[in-house]
Amino acid sequence: MSPSFKAGIPASILIAVIALAFSFEMVTLWGGAVSGSKMSLTFLIALAICSFLPASYLVWLTAIFSRYEFTFAQLAATSFKFIFAHLFSSVIMGLLMVAAVIFCYGFVFPITFMPCLLAVINSVFIEKAFDKHTKHVSEQ
């Protein structure tokens, strides 16, 4: 088995667990908010705002995994470091992902193009970060 495959299995499980946990919570709170619960609406807004961290973690995790060969532990740690090393980009990418998920939940058709649109937008931020770290490593 290749190192990428060995690292990809736990990374995929982690992505699935995070996505399922947030999806379940969003659907539950959305149902409460639609029924008129102000508390559910408040928690839904708070969850949407706070979910940028795991969402941006998933963006960095998949981007780093697609470019570099790491063990799962190195991949997880590097992804977490990238969130804070590139905080502005992480916030933007995380909020865009959360907004896209909420948008696709409300309307079915955007599911056909939203992943591609997010990938193109995120690639601008990701390439800048990778270029910065590649230049830093090559100078040493």
C-alpha positions as protocol buffer text, in pm:
chain_id: "A"
residue {
  index: 1
  type: MET
  ca { x: 0 y: 0 z: 0 }
}
residue {
  index: 2
  type: SER
  ca { x: 124 y: 345 z: -81 }
}
residue {
  index: 3
  type: PRO
  ca { x: 176 y: 604 z: 195 }
}
residue {
  index: 4
  type: SER
  ca { x: -90 y: 826 z: 35 }
}
residue {
  index: 5
  type: PHE
  ca { x: -346 y: 548 z: 51 }
}
residue {
  index: 6
  type: LYS
  ca { x: -263 y: 474 z: 414 }
}
residue {
  index: 7
  type: ALA
  ca { x: -300 y: 841 z: 505 }
}
residue {
  index: 8
  type: GLY
  ca { x: -612 y: 878 z: 291 }
}
residue {
  index: 9
  type: ILE
  ca { x: -821 y: 624 z: 477 }
}
residue {
  index: 10
  type: PRO
  ca { x: -817 y: 800 z: 818 }
}
residue {
  index: 11
  type: ALA
  ca { x: -838 y: 1139 z: 646 }
}
residue {
  index: 12
  type: SER
  ca { x: -1153 y: 1028 z: 463 }
}
residue {
  index: 13
  type: ILE
  ca { x: -1302 y: 893 z: 784 }
}
residue {
  index: 14
  type: LEU
  ca { x: -1225 y: 1221 z: 961 }
}
residue {
  index: 15
  type: ILE
  ca { x: -1388 y: 1422 z: 682 }
}
residue {
  index: 16
  type: ALA
  ca { x: -1696 y: 1200 z: 694 }
}
residue {
  index: 17
  type: VAL
  ca { x: -1729 y: 1226 z: 1073 }
}
residue {
  index: 18
  type: ILE
  ca { x: -1694 y: 1605 z: 1075 }
}
residue {
  index: 19
  type: ALA
  ca { x: -1935 y: 1646 z: 782 }
}
residue {
  index: 20
  type: LEU
  ca { x: -2194 y: 1414 z: 936 }
}
residue {
  index: 21
  type: ALA
  ca { x: -2175 y: 1578 z: 1279 }
}
residue {
  index: 22
  type: PHE
  ca { x: -2219 y: 1928 z: 1140 }
}
residue {
  index: 23
  type: SER
  ca { x: -2487 y: 1818 z: 892 }
}
residue {
  index: 24
  type: PHE
  ca { x: -2691 y: 1652 z: 1165 }
}
residue {
  index: 25
  type: GLU
  ca { x: -2664 y: 1957 z: 1389 }
}
residue {
  index: 26
  type: MET
  ca { x: -2746 y: 2199 z: 1106 }
}
residue {
  index: 27
  type: VAL
  ca { x: -3054 y: 2000 z: 1000 }
}
residue {
  index: 28
  type: THR
  ca { x: -3178 y: 1976 z: 1358 }
}
residue {
  index: 29
  type: LEU
  ca { x: -3132 y: 2346 z: 1425 }
}
residue {
  index: 30
  type: TRP
  ca { x: -3274 y: 2440 z: 1084 }
}
residue {
  index: 31
  type: GLY
  ca { x: -3592 y: 2244 z: 1164 }
}
residue {
  index: 32
  type: GLY
  ca { x: -3624 y: 2425 z: 1495 }
}
residue {
  index: 33
  type: ALA
  ca { x: -3562 y: 2764 z: 1336 }
}
residue {
  index: 34
  type: VAL
  ca { x: -3821 y: 2702 z: 1063 }
}
residue {
  index: 35
  type: SER
  ca { x: -4077 y: 2605 z: 1326 }
}
residue {
  index: 36
  type: GLY
  ca { x: -4026 y: 2943 z: 1493 }
}
residue {
  index: 37
  type: SER
  ca { x: -3784 y: 2868 z: 1776 }
}
residue {
  index: 38
  type: LYS
  ca { x: -3570 y: 3175 z: 1838 }
}
residue {
  index: 39
  type: MET
  ca { x: -3322 y: 2967 z: 2039 }
}
residue {
  index: 40
  type: SER
  ca { x: -3274 y: 2726 z: 1747 }
}
residue {
  index: 41
  type: LEU
  ca { x: -3223 y: 3021 z: 1513 }
}
residue {
  index: 42
  type: THR
  ca { x: -2967 y: 3173 z: 1750 }
}
residue {
  index: 43
  type: PHE
  ca { x: -2776 y: 2845 z: 1779 }
}
residue {
  index: 44
  type: LEU
  ca { x: -2799 y: 2791 z: 1403 }
}
residue {
  index: 45
  type: ILE
  ca { x: -2639 y: 3129 z: 1339 }
}
residue {
  index: 46
  type: ALA
  ca { x: -2372 y: 3061 z: 1604 }
}
residue {
  index: 47
  type: LEU
  ca { x: -2300 y: 2717 z: 1455 }
}
residue {
  index: 48
  type: ALA
  ca { x: -2272 y: 2864 z: 1104 }
}
residue {
  index: 49
  type: ILE
  ca { x: -2027 y: 3126 z: 1226 }
}
residue {
  index: 50
  type: CYS
  ca { x: -1822 y: 2887 z: 1438 }
}
residue {
  index: 51
  type: SER
  ca { x: -1814 y: 2612 z: 1177 }
}
residue {
  index: 52
  type: PHE
  ca { x: -1557 y: 2801 z: 972 }
}
residue {
  index: 53
  type: LEU
  ca { x: -1281 y: 2632 z: 1175 }
}
residue {
  index: 54
  type: PRO
  ca { x: -1370 y: 2270 z: 1089 }
}
residue {
  index: 55
  type: ALA
  ca { x: -1471 y: 2373 z: 737 }
}
residue {
  index: 56
  type: SER
  ca { x: -1139 y: 2546 z: 672 }
}
residue {
  index: 57
  type: TYR
  ca { x: -961 y: 2251 z: 834 }
}
residue {
  index: 58
  type: LEU
  ca { x: -1123 y: 2022 z: 576 }
}
residue {
  index: 59
  type: VAL
  ca { x: -1026 y: 2258 z: 293 }
}
residue {
  index: 60
  type: TRP
  ca { x: -661 y: 2261 z: 402 }
}
residue {
  index: 61
  type: LEU
  ca { x: -664 y: 1886 z: 471 }
}
residue {
  index: 62
  type: THR
  ca { x: -779 y: 1798 z: 121 }
}
residue {
  index: 63
  type: ALA
  ca { x: -554 y: 2057 z: -46 }
}
residue {
  index: 64
  type: ILE
  ca { x: -242 y: 1945 z: 139 }
}
residue {
  index: 65
  type: PHE
  ca { x: -327 y: 1580 z: 85 }
}
residue {
  index: 66
  type: SER
  ca { x: -361 y: 1636 z: -289 }
}
residue {
  index: 67
  type: ARG
  ca { x: -24 y: 1808 z: -317 }
}
residue {
  index: 68
  type: TYR
  ca { x: 209 y: 1642 z: -64 }
}
residue {
  index: 69
  type: GLU
  ca { x: 281 y: 1296 z: 75 }
}
residue {
  index: 70
  type: PHE
  ca { x: 238 y: 1290 z: 452 }
}
residue {
  index: 71
  type: THR
  ca { x: 143 y: 1036 z: 711 }
}
residue {
  index: 72
  type: PHE
  ca { x: -199 y: 1097 z: 859 }
}
residue {
  index: 73
  type: ALA
  ca { x: -53 y: 1253 z: 1174 }
}
residue {
  index: 74
  type: GLN
  ca { x: 163 y: 1492 z: 971 }
}
residue {
  index: 75
  type: LEU
  ca { x: -131 y: 1572 z: 745 }
}
residue {
  index: 76
  type: ALA
  ca { x: -363 y: 1649 z: 1037 }
}
residue {
  index: 77
  type: ALA
  ca { x: -103 y: 1863 z: 1216 }
}
residue {
  index: 78
  type: THR
  ca { x: 0 y: 2054 z: 903 }
}
residue {
  index: 79
  type: SER
  ca { x: -363 y: 2126 z: 813 }
}
residue {
  index: 80
  type: PHE
  ca { x: -425 y: 2264 z: 1161 }
}
residue {
  index: 81
  type: LYS
  ca { x: -111 y: 2481 z: 1140 }
}
residue {
  index: 82
  type: PHE
  ca { x: -218 y: 2618 z: 801 }
}
residue {
  index: 83
  type: ILE
  ca { x: -546 y: 2743 z: 950 }
}
residue {
  index: 84
  type: PHE
  ca { x: -363 y: 2980 z: 1180 }
}
residue {
  index: 85
  type: ALA
  ca { x: -68 y: 3054 z: 953 }
}
residue {
  index: 86
  type: HIS
  ca { x: -314 y: 3175 z: 690 }
}
residue {
  index: 87
  type: LEU
  ca { x: -601 y: 3285 z: 912 }
}
residue {
  index: 88
  type: PHE
  ca { x: -760 y: 3533 z: 671 }
}
residue {
  index: 89
  type: SER
  ca { x: -766 y: 3278 z: 389 }
}
residue {
  index: 90
  type: SER
  ca { x: -891 y: 3010 z: 626 }
}
residue {
  index: 91
  type: VAL
  ca { x: -1179 y: 3225 z: 747 }
}
residue {
  index: 92
  type: ILE
  ca { x: -1280 y: 3315 z: 392 }
}
residue {
  index: 93
  type: MET
  ca { x: -1258 y: 2956 z: 265 }
}
residue {
  index: 94
  type: GLY
  ca { x: -1437 y: 2816 z: 569 }
}
residue {
  index: 95
  type: LEU
  ca { x: -1719 y: 3069 z: 549 }
}
residue {
  index: 96
  type: LEU
  ca { x: -1754 y: 3011 z: 175 }
}
residue {
  index: 97
  type: MET
  ca { x: -1785 y: 2638 z: 236 }
}
residue {
  index: 98
  type: VAL
  ca { x: -2044 y: 2688 z: 510 }
}
residue {
  index: 99
  type: ALA
  ca { x: -2239 y: 2931 z: 292 }
}
residue {
  index: 100
  type: ALA
  ca { x: -2228 y: 2688 z: -1 }
}
residue {
  index: 101
  type: VAL
  ca { x: -2358 y: 2402 z: 212 }
}
residue {
  index: 102
  type: ILE
  ca { x: -2642 y: 2616 z: 348 }
}
residue {
  index: 103
  type: PHE
  ca { x: -2721 y: 2742 z: -3 }
}
residue {
  index: 104
  type: CYS
  ca { x: -2726 y: 2388 z: -143 }
}
residue {
  index: 105
  type: TYR
  ca { x: -2948 y: 2276 z: 142 }
}
residue {
  index: 106
  type: GLY
  ca { x: -3203 y: 2538 z: 46 }
}
residue {
  index: 107
  type: PHE
  ca { x: -3180 y: 2482 z: -331 }
}
residue {
  index: 108
  type: VAL
  ca { x: -3095 y: 2154 z: -501 }
}
residue {
  index: 109
  type: PHE
  ca { x: -2963 y: 2279 z: -837 }
}
residue {
  index: 110
  type: PRO
  ca { x: -2644 y: 2449 z: -703 }
}
residue {
  index: 111
  type: ILE
  ca { x: -2512 y: 2106 z: -604 }
}
residue {
  index: 112
  type: THR
  ca { x: -2426 y: 2060 z: -972 }
}
residue {
  index: 113
  type: PHE
  ca { x: -2180 y: 2350 z: -986 }
}
residue {
  index: 114
  type: MET
  ca { x: -2105 y: 2466 z: -630 }
}
residue {
  index: 115
  type: PRO
  ca { x: -1817 y: 2221 z: -560 }
}
residue {
  index: 116
  type: CYS
  ca { x: -1636 y: 2334 z: -878 }
}
residue {
  index: 117
  type: LEU
  ca { x: -1697 y: 2700 z: -801 }
}
residue {
  index: 118
  type: LEU
  ca { x: -1563 y: 2656 z: -448 }
}
residue {
  index: 119
  type: ALA
  ca { x: -1257 y: 2470 z: -576 }
}
residue {
  index: 120
  type: VAL
  ca { x: -1173 y: 2751 z: -819 }
}
residue {
  index: 121
  type: ILE
  ca { x: -1218 y: 3023 z: -556 }
}
residue {
  index: 122
  type: ASN
  ca { x: -1027 y: 2829 z: -290 }
}
residue {
  index: 123
  type: SER
  ca { x: -742 y: 2753 z: -529 }
}
residue {
  index: 124
  type: VAL
  ca { x: -652 y: 3123 z: -537 }
}
residue {
  index: 125
  type: PHE
  ca { x: -595 y: 3125 z: -160 }
}
residue {
  index: 126
  type: ILE
  ca { x: -438 y: 2780 z: -149 }
}
residue {
  index: 127
  type: GLU
  ca { x: -186 y: 2845 z: -426 }
}
residue {
  index: 128
  type: LYS
  ca { x: -67 y: 3166 z: -256 }
}
residue {
  index: 129
  type: ALA
  ca { x: -13 y: 2975 z: 67 }
}
residue {
  index: 130
  type: PHE
  ca { x: 163 y: 2685 z: -105 }
}
residue {
  index: 131
  type: ASP
  ca { x: 385 y: 2923 z: -302 }
}
residue {
  index: 132
  type: LYS
  ca { x: 483 y: 3102 z: 18 }
}
residue {
  index: 133
  type: HIS
  ca { x: 576 y: 2777 z: 192 }
}
residue {
  index: 134
  type: THR
  ca { x: 748 y: 2632 z: -111 }
}
residue {
  index: 135
  type: LYS
  ca { x: 969 y: 2942 z: -144 }
}
residue {
  index: 136
  type: HIS
  ca { x: 1041 y: 2933 z: 230 }
}
residue {
  index: 137
  type: VAL
  ca { x: 1147 y: 2566 z: 214 }
}
residue {
  index: 138
  type: SER
  ca { x: 1358 y: 2612 z: -102 }
}
residue {
  index: 139
  type: GLU
  ca { x: 1550 y: 2903 z: 58 }
}
residue {
  index: 140
  type: GLN
  ca { x: 1670 y: 2684 z: 345 }
}
